[in-house]
Amino acid sequence: MTDAILSTHGLVAGYEPDLPIVRGIDFSVSSGELVVLLGPNGAGKSTFVKAIAGLVPIHAGTMALNGRDITHVTPHRKVAEGLAFVPQTENVFATMTTLENLQIAVAHLPKAKRAVAIEALFTRFPDLAARPSRLAGALSGGQRQMLAVARALALDPPVIILDEPSAGLSPKIVSEVFEMLKAINASGVTVLLVEQNVKAALAIASRAVILAEGRIAHEGLPEELASDPLVGKIYLGTAHHHQGALA
Amino acid sequence: MNPQFIMDGLITGAIIGLGAVGVTLTYSILRFSNFAHGELLSWGAYLALAVAGALGYLSAGLTKPIAPFSFGWALPISAVIAIGLTGLLALAVDALLFSSFRRRGSAIIIMVMASFGASLALRSLLEFLFSSRPAYFTKALQIAMKLGGGLRATPDQLLMLGVALVAVIAVHLLMTRTDIGRAMRAVSENPALASIAGIDVRRVIRTVWFLGAALACVAGIMSGLLIQIRPYLGHDLLLPLFAAAILGGIGSVPGAMLAGLIIGLCEALAVQAVGAEWRAAVSFVILIAVLLVRPRGLFGKAS
Ligand SMILES: Nc1ncnc2c1ncn2[C@@H]1O[C@H](COP(=O)(O)OP(=O)(O)OP(=O)(O)O)[C@@H](O)[C@H]1O
Ligand SMILES: [Mg+2]
């Protein structure tokens, strides 16, 4: 793909030197896409996106952001270069306030622009604006997820990767999160989304990739995957009674 | 009971507190007990002594006491230089020793053992360079002033208490109000999250070493000026340093200082009440009691 904004080539990664979890992934996201990454528990989805963010050792292969090789760039430099990441768990600083979490996020900006950036985030996330001095650990699950996303958006990144942002949230908040992701993507940000919430994810995705045992098992348009019973059954862990909902 | 133990306790306590701030920062951000921290106090004192000696050699006027204190300009100037040098020493030890273990993801116990080794090496080097005979910044004697309430203190003592207070307030403001302070707290909570939040974790680690060493140097100079300079100066304070860091709550700067003062006062009280040979037991008893009753200390975060 010529306009790939983020890509990996033969990426092998894992926590131990001799135990690859991600086992050779060729993958790319084009500018403006919203790609959803699906797969059963333990497939290596989190490990893959953490490896892209620089949190898991790379054993082989390369990755590029905007055509520039970033395989061995440190995590904090990747952030500065426009790659934002919201991890699956522990994605805010619980012992620090909402405002402090955001102050950390905008620290790469020149001093004069920080207040404006934080103000913009507060306008976008009024729930956070209402509790600037609440400890992040004392926020509700949904508010915490909002804070994690706000933190990631602070530097106006061209690409944002989110690992199961809807996990553990009530259905009402989940639909808010998906609305928000759609809006973020519509504002021009390329989104790579790991999700277990297959139906909702496919509904907003422009493309879907299924991971199994550290490799890409399937790739296609959301409609195709949603209506393919075999894919649903084998890779998405959707039991029989979910099939109707998927189709 | 002679109330003078309060002044003795505050002075020892301030020295312990300054050292404990370094211990608590290293422990919370680098995640290991650095048993070589005491050596940074000793090195700080000797580096200041060496620089002050050199300054006095260059210009005798610098050793002329600044009234009402017992020392000349050579000491404050050499203190500033020694703070920088002690910071560089800590960075060098980290670069040579600890950073390679960190890169390999070594277990905490390996870091702790390495710090034991570093402690031994640093102390032996001091004895080799300066001999183990006690040394002094100044030979001038000072008359203690009456403070009221039966308390007496020399101008040097009051100055050093003021310096310790200012240093701790400055570090506390640094931790709570500045980018680097927030970054240190972020790394202390979650290094991986800190890195993807855009924080340069290696820079934070270097800052922690420098800051801890700088405070250790101040504590060493304080101890050297008010008591004496010996190669074992810092080593002998190791237990009180850790007791204060844990009593204060790991990661808490004001906690470490307050706990240092509490321990200093308890030591001085014990010396007066039961005898000097019990001084060393005080930190030990406090350490064990805190670990049993309230492991997160006075200001520590519940984990
Ligand atoms: N920190 C870690 N250290 C060692 N192994 C890990 C670690 N985290 C995950 N693994 C292993 O890596 C494999 C893939 O886990 P990963 O978290 O990437 O899966 P996932 O697809 O994100 O699953 P889920 O849907 O449950 O989040 C699993 O076998 C897991 O046990
Ligand atoms: Mg996962």
Coordinates of C-alpha atoms and ligand atoms in Angstrom, one line a residue:
Chain A
M1 CA 0.0 0.0 0.0
T2 CA 1.5 3.3 -1.0
D3 CA -0.3 5.6 1.4
A4 CA 0.3 3.3 4.5
I5 CA 0.7 5.5 7.5
L6 CA 1.6 2.6 9.8
S7 CA 3.0 -0.7 8.7
T8 CA 4.9 -3.8 10.0
H9 CA 6.9 -6.2 8.0
G10 CA 7.6 -9.7 9.2
L11 CA 7.2 -8.5 12.8
V12 CA 8.2 -11.0 15.4
A13 CA 7.9 -9.9 19.1
G14 CA 7.6 -11.4 22.5
Y15 CA 8.4 -11.0 26.2
E16 CA 11.1 -13.7 26.4
P17 CA 13.9 -14.0 23.8
D18 CA 13.0 -17.5 22.7
L19 CA 9.2 -17.3 23.0
P20 CA 7.7 -15.3 20.1
I21 CA 4.1 -14.3 20.7
V22 CA 3.7 -12.2 17.6
R23 CA 5.0 -14.5 14.9
G24 CA 5.6 -12.7 11.7
I25 CA 3.0 -10.1 10.9
D26 CA 2.8 -8.1 7.7
F27 CA 0.3 -5.4 8.3
S28 CA -0.5 -1.9 7.2
V29 CA -3.0 0.8 7.9
S30 CA -3.7 3.6 5.4
S31 CA -4.2 7.2 6.3
G32 CA -7.8 7.8 7.4
E33 CA -8.8 4.2 8.0
L34 CA -10.3 2.7 11.1
V35 CA -9.0 -0.8 11.3
V36 CA -10.3 -3.2 13.9
L37 CA -8.1 -6.0 15.1
L38 CA -10.1 -9.0 16.3
G39 CA -9.2 -12.5 17.6
P40 CA -9.7 -14.9 20.4
N41 CA -8.2 -14.4 23.9
G42 CA -4.5 -14.9 24.0
A43 CA -4.2 -14.4 20.2
G44 CA -1.5 -11.8 20.7
K45 CA -3.5 -8.7 19.9
S46 CA -2.3 -6.8 22.9
T47 CA 1.3 -8.0 22.4
F48 CA 1.2 -6.9 18.8
V49 CA 0.0 -3.3 19.5
K50 CA 2.3 -3.1 22.5
A51 CA 5.2 -4.1 20.3
I52 CA 4.2 -1.3 17.8
A53 CA 4.2 1.2 20.7
G54 CA 7.6 -0.1 21.8
L55 CA 6.7 -1.8 25.0
V56 CA 7.5 -5.4 23.9
P57 CA 10.9 -6.5 22.6
I58 CA 11.1 -6.9 18.8
H59 CA 12.8 -10.2 17.8
A60 CA 12.7 -9.6 14.0
G61 CA 11.1 -7.6 11.3
T62 CA 10.5 -3.8 11.0
M63 CA 7.8 -1.2 11.4
A64 CA 7.3 2.2 9.8
L65 CA 5.4 5.3 10.6
N66 CA 4.7 7.6 7.6
G67 CA 7.4 5.8 5.7
R68 CA 10.0 6.3 8.4
D69 CA 11.5 3.2 10.1
I70 CA 10.6 3.3 13.8
T71 CA 11.5 -0.3 14.7
H72 CA 14.0 0.7 17.4
V73 CA 12.7 4.1 18.3
T74 CA 12.0 4.5 22.0
P75 CA 8.4 4.6 23.1
H76 CA 8.5 8.3 24.1
R77 CA 10.0 9.3 20.8
K78 CA 7.2 7.4 19.0
V79 CA 4.7 9.5 20.9
A80 CA 6.5 12.7 19.8
E81 CA 6.4 11.4 16.2
G82 CA 2.7 11.1 16.3
L83 CA 1.9 7.5 17.4
A84 CA -0.5 7.5 20.3
F85 CA -1.4 4.4 22.3
V86 CA -4.1 3.6 24.8
P87 CA -3.2 0.3 26.6
Q88 CA -5.8 -2.3 27.6
T89 CA -5.2 -1.9 31.4
E90 CA -3.5 0.6 33.7
N91 CA -3.8 3.4 31.1
V92 CA -4.0 6.4 33.4
F93 CA -1.8 7.5 36.3
A94 CA -4.1 6.5 39.2
T95 CA -2.2 8.4 41.9
M96 CA -2.2 11.7 40.0
T97 CA -5.1 14.0 39.2
T98 CA -7.0 14.3 36.0
L99 CA -5.3 17.6 35.3
E100 CA -1.8 16.2 36.1
N101 CA -2.4 13.3 33.7
L102 CA -3.2 15.8 31.0
Q103 CA -0.2 18.0 31.9
I104 CA 2.1 15.1 31.4
A105 CA 0.4 14.4 28.0
V106 CA 1.0 18.0 26.8
A107 CA 4.6 18.3 28.1
H108 CA 6.0 17.8 24.6
L109 CA 4.3 21.1 23.5
P110 CA 6.0 24.5 23.9
K111 CA 4.9 26.0 27.3
A112 CA 2.8 28.7 25.6
K113 CA 0.6 26.1 23.8
R114 CA -0.1 23.8 26.7
A115 CA -2.9 25.6 28.4
V116 CA -4.8 25.9 25.1
A117 CA -4.3 22.2 24.4
I118 CA -5.6 21.2 27.8
E119 CA -8.5 23.6 27.4
A120 CA -9.3 21.9 24.0
L121 CA -9.3 18.5 25.7
F122 CA -11.6 19.7 28.5
T123 CA -14.0 21.1 25.9
R124 CA -14.0 17.8 24.1
F125 CA -14.4 15.8 27.3
P126 CA -16.7 17.8 29.6
D127 CA -16.8 14.9 32.1
L128 CA -13.1 15.4 32.7
A129 CA -13.4 19.2 32.8
A130 CA -15.8 18.8 35.7
R131 CA -13.2 16.9 37.8
P132 CA -9.7 18.3 37.1
S133 CA -8.4 17.7 40.6
R134 CA -10.0 14.2 41.1
L135 CA -7.4 11.5 41.4
A136 CA -7.5 9.4 38.2
G137 CA -7.8 6.3 40.4
A138 CA -11.0 7.6 41.8
L139 CA -12.7 8.3 38.5
S140 CA -15.4 5.9 37.2
G141 CA -14.4 3.3 34.6
G142 CA -15.9 5.3 31.8
Q143 CA -14.3 8.6 32.9
R144 CA -10.9 6.8 33.3
Q145 CA -11.2 5.5 29.7
M146 CA -12.0 9.0 28.5
L147 CA -9.0 10.3 30.4
A148 CA -6.8 7.7 28.7
V149 CA -8.1 8.6 25.3
A150 CA -7.8 12.4 26.1
R151 CA -4.2 11.8 27.1
A152 CA -3.5 10.0 23.9
L153 CA -5.1 12.7 21.8
A154 CA -3.3 15.6 23.5
L155 CA -0.6 16.0 20.9
D156 CA -3.1 15.7 17.9
P157 CA -1.5 12.5 16.8
P158 CA -2.1 11.3 13.2
V159 CA -2.4 7.7 14.4
I160 CA -4.0 6.3 17.6
I161 CA -4.0 2.7 18.7
L162 CA -6.5 1.6 21.3
D163 CA -6.5 -1.7 23.1
E164 CA -10.1 -2.7 24.1
P165 CA -11.3 0.7 25.2
S166 CA -14.8 -0.7 25.8
A167 CA -13.7 -3.5 28.2
G168 CA -15.5 -3.5 31.5
L169 CA -17.8 -0.6 30.7
S170 CA -21.6 -0.5 31.0
P171 CA -23.5 -0.9 27.7
K172 CA -24.5 2.8 27.7
I173 CA -20.9 3.9 28.2
V174 CA -19.7 1.4 25.6
S175 CA -21.8 3.0 22.9
E176 CA -20.5 6.4 24.0
V177 CA -17.0 5.1 23.5
F178 CA -17.7 3.8 20.0
E179 CA -19.4 7.1 19.1
M180 CA -16.3 8.9 20.3
L181 CA -14.0 6.6 18.2
K182 CA -16.1 7.3 15.1
A183 CA -15.8 11.0 15.7
I184 CA -12.1 10.8 16.3
N185 CA -11.7 8.9 13.0
A186 CA -14.0 11.3 11.2
S187 CA -11.8 14.2 12.3
G188 CA -9.0 12.7 10.2
V189 CA -7.2 10.5 12.8
T190 CA -6.2 7.0 11.7
V191 CA -7.4 4.5 14.2
L192 CA -6.3 1.0 15.0
L193 CA -8.7 -0.6 17.4
V194 CA -8.4 -3.9 19.2
E195 CA -11.8 -5.1 20.3
Q196 CA -13.7 -8.0 21.8
N197 CA -17.0 -6.2 21.1
V198 CA -17.1 -7.6 17.6
K199 CA -20.5 -6.3 16.5
A200 CA -20.0 -2.7 17.6
A201 CA -16.4 -2.7 16.3
L202 CA -17.3 -4.0 12.9
A203 CA -20.1 -1.4 12.7
I204 CA -17.6 1.5 12.7
A205 CA -14.6 -0.2 11.1
S206 CA -13.5 0.4 7.5
R207 CA -11.5 -2.8 7.6
A208 CA -11.1 -5.8 9.9
V209 CA -8.1 -8.0 10.6
I210 CA -8.3 -11.2 12.6
L211 CA -5.3 -12.4 14.6
A212 CA -4.9 -16.0 15.8
E213 CA -1.9 -17.5 17.4
G214 CA 0.3 -14.5 16.6
R215 CA -0.5 -14.4 12.9
I216 CA -3.0 -12.8 10.7
A217 CA -5.7 -15.4 10.0
H218 CA -8.1 -13.3 8.1
E219 CA -8.5 -9.8 6.6
G220 CA -11.4 -8.2 4.9
L221 CA -14.2 -5.7 4.9
P222 CA -16.4 -5.7 8.0
E223 CA -19.5 -6.8 6.1
E224 CA -17.7 -9.8 4.8
L225 CA -16.4 -11.0 8.1
A226 CA -19.7 -10.2 9.9
S227 CA -21.6 -12.4 7.5
D228 CA -19.1 -15.3 7.3
P229 CA -20.3 -17.8 9.9
L230 CA -17.1 -19.8 9.8
V231 CA -15.0 -16.8 10.6
G232 CA -17.4 -15.8 13.4
K233 CA -17.3 -19.3 14.9
I234 CA -13.6 -20.0 14.7
Y235 CA -11.9 -16.7 15.3
L236 CA -14.3 -14.3 17.0
G237 CA -15.4 -16.7 19.7
T238 CA -19.0 -15.9 18.9
A239 CA -21.1 -18.8 20.0
H240 CA -24.1 -20.0 18.0
H241 CA -26.7 -17.7 19.5
H242 CA -24.6 -14.7 18.6
Q243 CA -24.6 -15.5 14.9
G244 CA -27.9 -13.8 14.1
A245 CA -26.7 -10.6 15.8
L246 CA -23.5 -10.6 13.8
A247 CA -25.2 -11.1 10.5
Chain B
M1 CA 15.5 16.1 81.6
N2 CA 17.7 18.4 79.7
P3 CA 15.8 19.9 76.8
Q4 CA 19.0 20.2 74.8
F5 CA 18.3 16.7 73.4
I6 CA 15.7 18.4 71.1
M7 CA 18.4 20.4 69.4
D8 CA 20.7 17.4 69.0
G9 CA 17.7 15.4 67.7
L10 CA 16.7 18.0 65.2
I11 CA 20.2 18.2 63.8
T12 CA 20.7 14.4 63.5
G13 CA 17.1 14.2 62.2
A14 CA 17.7 16.8 59.5
I15 CA 20.8 14.9 58.3
I16 CA 18.8 11.6 58.3
G17 CA 15.9 13.3 56.6
L18 CA 18.0 14.7 53.7
G19 CA 19.6 11.3 53.1
A20 CA 16.2 9.6 53.4
V21 CA 14.7 11.8 50.6
G22 CA 17.3 10.3 48.3
V23 CA 16.6 6.8 49.5
T24 CA 12.9 7.2 49.1
L25 CA 13.2 8.6 45.5
T26 CA 15.6 5.9 44.4
Y27 CA 13.4 3.2 45.9
S28 CA 10.2 4.4 44.4
I29 CA 11.5 5.2 40.9
L30 CA 14.4 2.8 40.4
R31 CA 12.6 0.1 42.5
F32 CA 15.5 -1.1 44.6
S33 CA 17.1 -0.4 48.0
N34 CA 20.3 1.4 47.2
F35 CA 22.6 0.4 50.0
A36 CA 25.3 2.6 48.5
H37 CA 23.3 5.7 49.3
G38 CA 25.1 6.3 52.6
E39 CA 28.4 6.5 50.7
L40 CA 27.1 9.4 48.7
L41 CA 26.8 11.4 52.0
S42 CA 30.5 10.5 52.8
W43 CA 31.7 11.3 49.4
G44 CA 29.7 14.6 49.4
A45 CA 31.5 15.6 52.6
Y46 CA 34.9 14.7 51.4
L47 CA 34.5 16.3 48.0
A48 CA 33.5 19.5 49.7
L49 CA 36.5 19.2 52.0
A50 CA 38.9 18.7 49.1
V51 CA 37.4 21.6 47.1
A52 CA 37.4 23.8 50.1
G53 CA 41.0 22.9 50.8
A54 CA 42.0 23.8 47.2
L55 CA 40.1 27.1 47.4
G56 CA 41.8 27.9 50.7
Y57 CA 45.1 27.2 49.1
L58 CA 44.4 29.5 46.2
S59 CA 43.2 32.3 48.4
A60 CA 43.6 32.4 52.2
G61 CA 40.9 35.1 52.4
L62 CA 38.3 32.5 51.5
T63 CA 38.9 30.6 54.8
K64 CA 38.4 33.7 56.9
P65 CA 35.1 33.0 58.9
I66 CA 32.0 34.9 57.9
A67 CA 30.6 36.1 61.2
P68 CA 28.8 34.7 63.0
F69 CA 29.6 31.3 61.4
S70 CA 32.7 29.2 61.9
F71 CA 33.6 28.9 58.2
G72 CA 34.7 31.2 55.4
W73 CA 33.4 31.5 51.8
A74 CA 35.4 28.5 50.8
L75 CA 32.7 26.2 52.3
P76 CA 29.6 27.5 50.6
I77 CA 31.4 27.7 47.3
S78 CA 32.9 24.2 47.6
A79 CA 29.4 23.0 48.7
V80 CA 27.9 24.0 45.4
I81 CA 30.8 22.4 43.5
A82 CA 30.6 19.3 45.6
I83 CA 26.9 18.9 45.0
G84 CA 27.5 18.8 41.3
L85 CA 30.4 16.4 41.7
T86 CA 28.4 14.0 44.0
G87 CA 25.6 14.1 41.4
L88 CA 28.1 13.2 38.7
L89 CA 29.6 10.4 40.9
A90 CA 26.1 8.9 41.3
L91 CA 25.5 9.1 37.5
A92 CA 28.8 7.5 36.9
V93 CA 28.0 4.6 39.3
D94 CA 24.7 4.2 37.6
A95 CA 26.2 4.2 34.1
L96 CA 28.9 1.7 35.0
L97 CA 26.9 -0.6 37.2
F98 CA 23.1 -0.3 37.6
S99 CA 22.2 0.6 34.0
S100 CA 23.6 -2.6 32.6
F101 CA 21.5 -4.6 35.1
R102 CA 18.4 -2.5 34.2
R103 CA 18.9 -3.2 30.5
R104 CA 19.1 -6.9 31.2
G105 CA 16.0 -6.7 33.3
S106 CA 17.9 -8.2 36.3
A107 CA 16.1 -9.2 39.4
I108 CA 15.9 -6.6 42.2
I109 CA 18.1 -8.7 44.5
I110 CA 20.9 -8.4 41.9
M111 CA 20.6 -4.6 42.0
V112 CA 20.6 -4.7 45.8
M113 CA 23.7 -6.9 45.9
A114 CA 25.4 -4.6 43.3
S115 CA 24.7 -1.7 45.6
F116 CA 26.4 -3.5 48.5
G117 CA 29.4 -4.0 46.3
A118 CA 29.3 -0.3 45.2
S119 CA 29.1 0.7 48.8
L120 CA 32.1 -1.2 49.8
A121 CA 34.2 0.0 46.9
L122 CA 33.2 3.6 47.3
R123 CA 34.0 3.5 51.1
S124 CA 37.4 1.8 50.6
L125 CA 38.3 4.3 47.9
L126 CA 37.5 7.2 50.4
E127 CA 39.7 5.6 53.1
F128 CA 42.5 5.1 50.5
L129 CA 42.3 8.7 49.3
F130 CA 41.7 10.5 52.6
S131 CA 42.7 8.0 55.3
S132 CA 40.3 7.0 58.1
R133 CA 41.3 9.8 60.4
P134 CA 38.5 12.2 61.2
A135 CA 38.7 15.6 59.3
Y136 CA 37.0 18.9 59.9
F137 CA 35.9 21.8 57.7
T138 CA 37.0 24.3 60.3
K139 CA 38.9 24.3 63.6
A140 CA 37.1 27.4 64.8
L141 CA 35.1 27.0 67.9
Q142 CA 31.7 28.4 68.2
I143 CA 29.8 29.6 71.3
A144 CA 26.2 28.3 71.5
M145 CA 23.6 31.0 71.8
K146 CA 20.6 30.7 74.2
L147 CA 17.4 30.2 72.3
G148 CA 15.1 30.2 75.3
G149 CA 13.4 27.3 76.9
G150 CA 16.7 25.9 78.0
L151 CA 17.7 25.3 74.3
R152 CA 21.1 26.4 72.9
A153 CA 22.4 26.3 69.4
T154 CA 25.4 27.5 67.5
P155 CA 24.9 29.8 64.4
D156 CA 26.2 26.9 62.2
Q157 CA 23.6 24.6 63.6
L158 CA 20.7 27.0 63.0
L159 CA 22.0 27.7 59.5
M160 CA 22.2 24.1 58.6
L161 CA 18.7 23.4 59.9
G162 CA 17.5 26.3 57.7
V163 CA 19.3 24.8 54.7
A164 CA 17.8 21.4 55.2
L165 CA 14.3 22.9 55.5
V166 CA 14.8 25.0 52.3
A167 CA 16.2 22.0 50.5
V168 CA 13.2 19.8 51.4
I169 CA 10.6 22.4 50.5
A170 CA 12.4 23.0 47.1
V171 CA 12.4 19.3 46.3
H172 CA 8.7 19.0 47.3
L173 CA 7.8 21.9 45.0
L174 CA 9.9 20.3 42.3
M175 CA 8.0 17.0 42.6
T176 CA 4.5 18.6 42.7
R177 CA 4.7 21.6 40.5
T178 CA 7.1 20.9 37.6
D179 CA 7.3 18.8 34.5
I180 CA 10.2 16.8 35.7
G181 CA 8.6 16.2 39.1
R182 CA 5.4 15.0 37.5
A183 CA 7.4 12.8 35.2
M184 CA 9.3 11.3 38.3
R185 CA 5.9 10.5 40.0
A186 CA 4.6 9.0 36.7
V187 CA 7.6 6.7 36.3
S188 CA 7.3 5.8 40.0
E189 CA 3.7 4.7 39.4
N190 CA 4.1 2.9 36.0
P191 CA 7.3 3.2 33.9
A192 CA 5.7 1.6 30.8
L193 CA 2.7 3.9 30.8
A194 CA 5.1 6.8 31.5
S195 CA 7.1 6.0 28.3
I196 CA 4.0 5.9 26.1
A197 CA 2.8 9.1 27.7
G198 CA 5.8 10.7 26.2
I199 CA 8.2 10.7 29.2
D200 CA 11.9 10.0 28.6
V201 CA 12.3 7.4 31.4
R202 CA 16.1 7.4 31.1
R203 CA 16.2 11.1 31.7
V204 CA 14.0 10.7 34.7
I205 CA 16.3 8.1 36.1
R206 CA 19.3 10.4 35.6
T207 CA 17.4 13.2 37.4
V208 CA 16.6 10.9 40.3
W209 CA 20.3 9.9 40.8
F210 CA 21.5 13.5 40.6
L211 CA 18.8 14.8 42.9
G212 CA 19.3 12.1 45.5
A213 CA 23.1 12.5 45.4
A214 CA 22.8 16.3 45.7
L215 CA 20.7 16.0 48.9
A216 CA 23.1 13.3 50.2
C217 CA 26.0 15.8 49.6
V218 CA 24.1 18.5 51.6
A219 CA 23.5 16.0 54.4
G220 CA 27.2 14.9 54.3
I221 CA 28.4 18.5 54.5
M222 CA 26.0 19.2 57.3
S223 CA 27.2 16.2 59.2
G224 CA 30.8 17.2 58.5
L225 CA 30.4 20.7 59.6
L226 CA 28.4 20.0 62.8
I227 CA 30.1 16.7 63.8
Q228 CA 33.1 15.5 61.9
I229 CA 34.0 13.9 58.5
R230 CA 34.8 10.2 58.5
P231 CA 34.7 7.6 55.7
Y232 CA 32.0 5.8 57.7
L233 CA 29.9 8.9 58.1
G234 CA 27.3 7.8 55.6
H235 CA 27.6 4.1 56.2
D236 CA 26.8 4.5 59.9
L237 CA 23.6 6.3 58.9
L238 CA 22.3 3.6 56.6
L239 CA 19.8 2.1 59.0
P240 CA 18.3 5.4 60.1
L241 CA 18.1 6.4 56.4
F242 CA 16.0 3.4 55.5
A243 CA 14.0 3.5 58.7
A244 CA 13.1 7.2 57.8
A245 CA 12.3 6.4 54.1
I246 CA 9.9 3.6 55.2
L247 CA 8.4 5.5 58.2
G248 CA 7.8 8.5 55.9
G249 CA 6.2 6.3 53.2
I250 CA 8.1 5.3 50.2
G251 CA 8.0 8.0 47.5
S252 CA 7.0 10.8 49.9
V253 CA 9.5 13.7 50.1
P254 CA 8.0 15.5 53.1
G255 CA 7.4 12.1 54.7
A256 CA 11.0 11.2 54.5
M257 CA 12.1 14.5 56.1
L258 CA 9.5 14.4 58.9
A259 CA 10.4 10.8 59.6
G260 CA 14.1 11.7 59.7
L261 CA 13.3 14.3 62.3
I262 CA 11.2 11.9 64.3
I263 CA 14.0 9.3 64.3
G264 CA 16.6 11.9 65.2
L265 CA 14.6 13.1 68.1
C266 CA 13.9 9.5 69.3
E267 CA 17.6 8.7 69.1
A268 CA 18.5 11.8 71.1
L269 CA 15.8 11.0 73.6
A270 CA 17.0 7.4 73.9
V271 CA 20.6 8.6 74.4
Q272 CA 19.6 10.8 77.2
A273 CA 17.1 8.4 78.8
V274 CA 18.9 5.1 78.6
G275 CA 22.4 5.7 77.3
A276 CA 24.4 6.3 74.1
E277 CA 24.8 2.6 73.4
W278 CA 21.1 2.4 72.7
R279 CA 21.2 5.0 69.9
A280 CA 21.6 2.4 67.1
A281 CA 18.6 0.3 68.4
V282 CA 16.2 3.2 67.9
S283 CA 16.1 3.0 64.1
F284 CA 15.9 -0.7 64.2
V285 CA 12.9 -0.7 66.5
I286 CA 11.1 2.0 64.5
L287 CA 11.8 0.1 61.2
I288 CA 10.4 -3.1 62.5
A289 CA 7.4 -1.5 64.2
V290 CA 6.5 0.4 61.0
L291 CA 6.8 -2.7 58.8
L292 CA 4.6 -4.6 61.2
V293 CA 2.0 -2.0 62.0
R294 CA 1.8 0.3 59.0
P295 CA 4.0 -0.9 56.1
R296 CA 3.0 2.0 53.9
G297 CA 4.4 4.5 56.4
L298 CA 3.0 7.9 57.3
F299 CA 2.4 9.3 53.9
G300 CA 2.8 6.2 51.6
K301 CA 0.2 5.2 49.1
A302 CA -1.8 2.1 49.8
S303 CA -0.8 -0.5 47.3
Ligands
LIG1 N1 3.7 -9.5 30.3 C1 3.7 -10.8 29.7 N2 4.7 -11.6 29.9 C2 4.7 -12.8 29.4 N3 3.8 -13.3 28.6 C3 2.7 -12.5 28.4 C4 2.6 -11.2 28.9 N4 1.4 -10.7 28.5 C5 0.8 -11.6 27.7 N5 1.6 -12.7 27.6 C6 1.2 -13.9 26.8 O1 1.2 -13.6 25.5 C7 0.1 -14.3 24.8 C8 -0.8 -13.3 24.1 O2 -1.3 -12.4 25.0 P1 -2.0 -11.1 24.6 O3 -2.3 -10.3 25.8 O4 -1.2 -10.4 23.6 O5 -3.4 -11.6 24.0 P2 -4.7 -10.8 23.5 O6 -5.0 -11.3 22.2 O7 -4.5 -9.4 23.8 O8 -5.8 -11.4 24.5 P3 -7.0 -10.7 25.2 O9 -8.1 -10.8 24.2 O10 -7.3 -11.6 26.4 O11 -6.6 -9.4 25.7 C9 -0.6 -15.1 25.9 O12 -0.2 -16.4 25.8 C10 -0.1 -14.5 27.2 O13 0.0 -15.4 28.2
MG2 MG -5.4 -8.0 25.1

